[in-house]
Amino acid sequence: MFPSIIDLGFFRIPTYGVMLVTGIVVGLWTAHLRARKVGQLDPERVVDFGIWIALWGLLGSKLLLVLTEPSYLLSFEGVKGLLRAGGVFYGGLIAAMVAAVVLVRRYRLPLGPLVDTLAPSVALAHFFGRLGCFAAGCCYGAACERPWAVTFTNPLAAEVSGTPLGQPLHPTQLYEAAFNLANFAFLAWLFGRRPRPGRVLASYLTVYGVGRFVIELWRGDPDRGFVLGGALSTSQAIAIGMVAMGLAIFVWTQLAARRESKARS
């Protein structure tokens, strides 16, 4: 809708980038507030950790986009598009989780409380990111005849993301933005109830995996790759893995609780 906040021809500030930075900053701020409540975490160290995770996440999202859509590297406009918009969230999530394993050891932070503190912030940052996607026109939906369909008209959206212009589409960016905002509210509420370490992260993985799998049914952009002969998009396959991981963490925390209960009795 509005790919650029400022466009002077020779100088452009992309809306996607502004929203992405806003999401990261707000996410880190809310993580800092939650870390203060936990007590056993240094809020400043959590923010430092979060910044590194965000940087790794950005690199991972671009890398998976290139892997699923190699044509981005075949043109100068495609390379510029990588800097303006786009990116596969799952690539960022996977890269962030790998970085987290390394940084947890380096910073000597308790893993369970740390990931539970950050999980709601990931959902909140993702909310802002999807608003940026809507503004840029990337991650667009399939053709739609519903009253809430959106029609992109800005040529820059087509140039950067290949967005179909003049065609009513599912506003999948807004679907996912609303979903992530609701998920953030749920995770923040769950965090406030002080569940066993790891369960907030497990909830995030499970809930987001299910939601993303469903939203993928309305996506229309081809930049995600497909597996199993096109039966599933790459994102849907990863979503299944996320749900499985989330459920596994739930089971692990439940078994740990039972072992502790038996040890006390």
Coordinates of C-alpha atoms in Angstrom, one line a residue:
M1 CA 0.0 0.0 0.0
F2 CA 2.7 2.5 1.1
P3 CA 6.1 0.9 0.3
S4 CA 8.0 4.1 1.2
I5 CA 7.5 6.6 4.0
I6 CA 9.8 9.0 2.2
D7 CA 10.6 8.8 -1.5
L8 CA 12.6 11.6 -3.0
G9 CA 13.8 9.5 -5.9
F10 CA 17.5 9.6 -4.9
F11 CA 16.6 8.9 -1.3
R12 CA 14.0 6.4 0.0
I13 CA 13.0 5.2 3.4
P14 CA 11.1 1.9 3.1
T15 CA 8.1 1.5 5.3
Y16 CA 9.0 -2.2 5.8
G17 CA 12.3 -1.3 7.3
V18 CA 10.8 1.3 9.7
M19 CA 8.1 -1.2 10.9
L20 CA 10.7 -3.9 11.3
V21 CA 13.0 -1.7 13.4
T22 CA 9.9 -0.6 15.4
G23 CA 9.0 -4.2 16.1
I24 CA 12.5 -5.1 17.3
V25 CA 12.7 -2.0 19.6
V26 CA 9.3 -2.6 21.1
G27 CA 9.9 -6.3 21.4
L28 CA 13.2 -5.7 23.3
W29 CA 11.6 -3.1 25.5
T30 CA 8.8 -5.5 26.6
A31 CA 11.4 -8.3 27.1
H32 CA 13.3 -5.9 29.4
L33 CA 10.2 -5.3 31.4
R34 CA 9.5 -9.0 31.8
A35 CA 13.1 -9.8 32.7
R36 CA 12.8 -7.4 35.6
K37 CA 9.8 -9.3 36.8
V38 CA 11.6 -12.7 36.6
G39 CA 14.4 -11.5 38.9
Q40 CA 16.9 -14.2 38.0
L41 CA 17.7 -12.5 34.7
D42 CA 19.8 -9.4 34.1
P43 CA 17.5 -7.1 32.0
E44 CA 20.4 -5.5 30.2
R45 CA 21.9 -8.8 29.3
V46 CA 18.6 -10.0 28.0
V47 CA 18.4 -7.0 25.7
D48 CA 21.9 -7.5 24.5
F49 CA 21.0 -11.2 23.9
G50 CA 17.9 -10.1 22.0
I51 CA 19.8 -7.7 19.7
W52 CA 22.1 -10.5 18.6
I53 CA 19.2 -12.8 18.1
A54 CA 17.4 -10.1 16.0
L55 CA 20.5 -9.7 13.8
W56 CA 20.9 -13.4 13.2
G57 CA 17.1 -13.6 12.6
L58 CA 17.3 -10.9 9.9
L59 CA 20.2 -12.7 8.1
G60 CA 18.4 -16.0 8.3
S61 CA 15.2 -14.7 6.9
K62 CA 17.0 -13.3 3.9
L63 CA 19.0 -16.5 3.4
L64 CA 15.9 -18.7 3.3
L65 CA 14.3 -16.3 0.9
V66 CA 17.2 -16.7 -1.5
L67 CA 17.2 -20.5 -1.0
T68 CA 13.5 -20.8 -1.8
E69 CA 13.6 -18.2 -4.6
P70 CA 17.1 -18.2 -6.2
S71 CA 16.0 -15.8 -8.9
Y72 CA 16.5 -12.9 -6.4
L73 CA 20.2 -13.2 -6.9
L74 CA 19.9 -13.1 -10.7
S75 CA 19.0 -9.4 -11.0
F76 CA 20.2 -6.2 -9.5
E77 CA 16.6 -5.3 -8.7
G78 CA 16.2 -8.5 -6.8
V79 CA 19.2 -7.8 -4.7
K80 CA 17.9 -4.3 -3.9
G81 CA 14.5 -5.9 -3.1
L82 CA 16.2 -8.0 -0.4
L83 CA 17.1 -4.8 1.4
R84 CA 13.7 -3.1 1.0
A85 CA 11.3 -5.9 1.9
G86 CA 10.8 -9.6 2.0
G87 CA 12.4 -12.4 4.0
V88 CA 11.1 -15.7 5.2
F89 CA 10.2 -15.6 8.9
Y90 CA 11.0 -19.2 9.4
G91 CA 14.5 -18.7 8.2
G92 CA 14.9 -16.0 10.8
L93 CA 13.5 -18.1 13.5
I94 CA 15.8 -21.1 12.7
A95 CA 18.8 -18.8 12.6
A96 CA 17.8 -17.1 15.9
M97 CA 17.4 -20.5 17.6
V98 CA 20.8 -21.6 16.5
A99 CA 22.3 -18.3 17.7
A100 CA 20.4 -18.7 21.0
V101 CA 22.1 -22.0 21.7
V102 CA 25.5 -20.5 21.3
L103 CA 24.8 -17.3 23.2
V104 CA 23.1 -19.0 26.1
R105 CA 26.4 -20.8 26.8
R106 CA 28.4 -17.7 26.3
Y107 CA 26.3 -15.5 28.6
R108 CA 25.6 -18.3 31.0
L109 CA 21.9 -17.5 31.2
P110 CA 19.2 -19.9 32.4
L111 CA 17.7 -21.2 29.2
G112 CA 14.1 -21.8 30.3
P113 CA 13.4 -18.3 31.9
L114 CA 15.3 -16.7 29.0
V115 CA 13.3 -18.2 26.2
D116 CA 10.0 -17.7 28.0
T117 CA 10.9 -14.0 28.5
L118 CA 11.6 -13.5 24.8
A119 CA 8.9 -15.6 23.3
P120 CA 6.1 -13.0 23.7
S121 CA 8.4 -10.3 22.2
V122 CA 8.9 -12.4 19.1
A123 CA 5.2 -12.5 18.5
L124 CA 4.9 -8.7 19.1
A125 CA 7.9 -7.9 16.8
H126 CA 6.3 -10.1 14.2
F127 CA 3.1 -8.2 14.4
F128 CA 4.9 -5.0 13.4
G129 CA 6.9 -6.9 10.7
R130 CA 3.7 -8.1 9.0
L131 CA 2.3 -4.5 9.0
G132 CA 5.5 -3.6 7.2
C133 CA 4.9 -6.5 4.8
F134 CA 1.4 -5.1 4.0
A135 CA 2.8 -1.7 3.4
A136 CA 5.5 -3.1 1.1
G137 CA 3.1 -5.4 -0.7
C138 CA 5.3 -8.5 -0.1
C139 CA 3.9 -11.8 1.4
Y140 CA 0.7 -11.1 -0.5
G141 CA -2.3 -13.4 -0.7
A142 CA -4.1 -15.3 -3.4
A143 CA -7.0 -13.8 -5.5
C144 CA -10.0 -13.0 -3.3
E145 CA -13.6 -12.0 -4.0
R146 CA -14.4 -11.3 -0.3
P147 CA -15.5 -7.8 0.8
W148 CA -12.2 -7.4 2.8
A149 CA -10.0 -8.1 -0.2
V150 CA -7.2 -5.5 -0.9
T151 CA -5.9 -4.2 -4.2
F152 CA -2.4 -3.0 -4.5
T153 CA -1.7 -0.2 -7.0
N154 CA 1.8 1.1 -6.2
P155 CA 4.3 0.2 -9.0
L156 CA 7.1 0.0 -6.4
A157 CA 5.3 -3.0 -4.7
A158 CA 5.4 -4.8 -8.1
E159 CA 9.0 -3.8 -8.7
V160 CA 10.3 -5.0 -5.3
S161 CA 8.0 -7.9 -4.5
G162 CA 6.3 -8.9 -7.7
T163 CA 3.0 -7.9 -6.2
P164 CA 0.0 -8.2 -8.6
L165 CA -1.4 -4.8 -9.2
G166 CA -5.1 -4.0 -9.7
Q167 CA -6.2 -7.5 -8.5
P168 CA -8.2 -8.1 -5.3
L169 CA -6.1 -10.3 -3.0
H170 CA -6.4 -11.9 0.4
P171 CA -4.7 -9.5 2.9
T172 CA -2.7 -12.3 4.4
Q173 CA -0.2 -9.8 5.9
L174 CA -3.1 -8.4 8.0
Y175 CA -4.4 -11.9 8.8
E176 CA -1.0 -12.8 10.3
A177 CA -0.5 -9.4 11.9
A178 CA -3.8 -9.8 13.8
F179 CA -2.9 -13.4 14.7
N180 CA 0.5 -12.4 16.0
L181 CA -1.0 -9.6 18.1
A182 CA -3.5 -12.1 19.7
N183 CA -0.7 -14.6 20.2
F184 CA 1.4 -11.9 22.0
A185 CA -1.5 -11.1 24.3
F186 CA -1.9 -14.8 25.1
L187 CA 1.8 -15.4 25.7
A188 CA 2.1 -12.3 27.9
W189 CA -0.9 -13.5 30.0
L190 CA 0.7 -17.0 30.2
F191 CA 4.0 -15.5 31.3
G192 CA 2.3 -13.6 34.0
R193 CA 0.9 -16.9 35.5
R194 CA 4.5 -18.1 36.0
P195 CA 4.3 -21.5 34.3
R196 CA 7.1 -24.0 34.4
P197 CA 10.2 -22.8 32.4
G198 CA 9.9 -23.6 28.8
R199 CA 6.1 -23.7 28.6
V200 CA 5.7 -20.1 27.2
L201 CA 8.1 -21.0 24.4
A202 CA 6.3 -24.3 23.8
S203 CA 3.0 -22.4 23.6
Y204 CA 4.5 -20.0 21.1
L205 CA 5.9 -22.7 18.9
T206 CA 2.6 -24.7 18.9
V207 CA 0.2 -21.8 18.5
Y208 CA 2.2 -20.0 15.8
G209 CA 2.9 -23.2 13.9
V210 CA -0.9 -24.0 13.7
G211 CA -1.8 -20.5 12.8
R212 CA 0.9 -20.1 10.1
F213 CA -0.1 -23.5 8.5
V214 CA -3.6 -22.2 8.1
I215 CA -2.7 -18.8 6.8
E216 CA -0.5 -20.3 4.2
L217 CA -3.6 -21.7 2.5
W218 CA -4.4 -18.1 1.4
R219 CA -0.9 -17.0 0.4
G220 CA -0.4 -16.2 -3.3
D221 CA 3.3 -15.3 -3.5
P222 CA 5.6 -18.0 -4.9
D223 CA 8.7 -17.0 -2.8
R224 CA 8.3 -19.8 -0.2
G225 CA 9.2 -23.0 -2.1
F226 CA 7.3 -26.2 -2.0
V227 CA 7.9 -29.8 -0.7
L228 CA 6.3 -33.2 -1.3
G229 CA 5.6 -32.4 -4.9
G230 CA 3.9 -29.1 -4.1
A231 CA 1.5 -30.6 -1.5
L232 CA 3.0 -28.3 1.2
S233 CA 4.8 -25.0 1.1
T234 CA 8.1 -24.8 2.8
S235 CA 6.5 -22.7 5.5
Q236 CA 3.8 -25.3 6.1
A237 CA 6.4 -28.1 6.4
I238 CA 8.4 -26.0 8.9
A239 CA 5.1 -25.2 10.8
I240 CA 4.5 -28.9 11.3
G241 CA 8.0 -29.1 12.7
M242 CA 7.3 -26.2 15.0
V243 CA 4.2 -27.8 16.4
A244 CA 6.0 -31.0 17.0
M245 CA 8.8 -29.2 18.8
G246 CA 6.3 -27.2 20.9
L247 CA 4.5 -30.4 21.9
A248 CA 7.7 -32.1 22.7
I249 CA 8.7 -29.3 25.0
F250 CA 5.3 -29.5 26.7
V251 CA 5.8 -33.2 27.3
W252 CA 9.3 -32.7 28.6
T253 CA 8.3 -30.0 31.1
Q254 CA 5.4 -32.2 32.3
L255 CA 7.7 -35.2 32.8
A256 CA 10.2 -33.0 34.6
A257 CA 7.3 -31.8 36.9
R258 CA 6.4 -35.3 37.7
R259 CA 10.0 -36.3 38.5
E260 CA 10.3 -33.3 40.9
S261 CA 7.0 -34.2 42.5
K262 CA 8.1 -37.7 43.2
A263 CA 11.4 -36.5 44.5
R264 CA 9.7 -34.3 47.1
S265 CA 7.3 -37.0 48.2

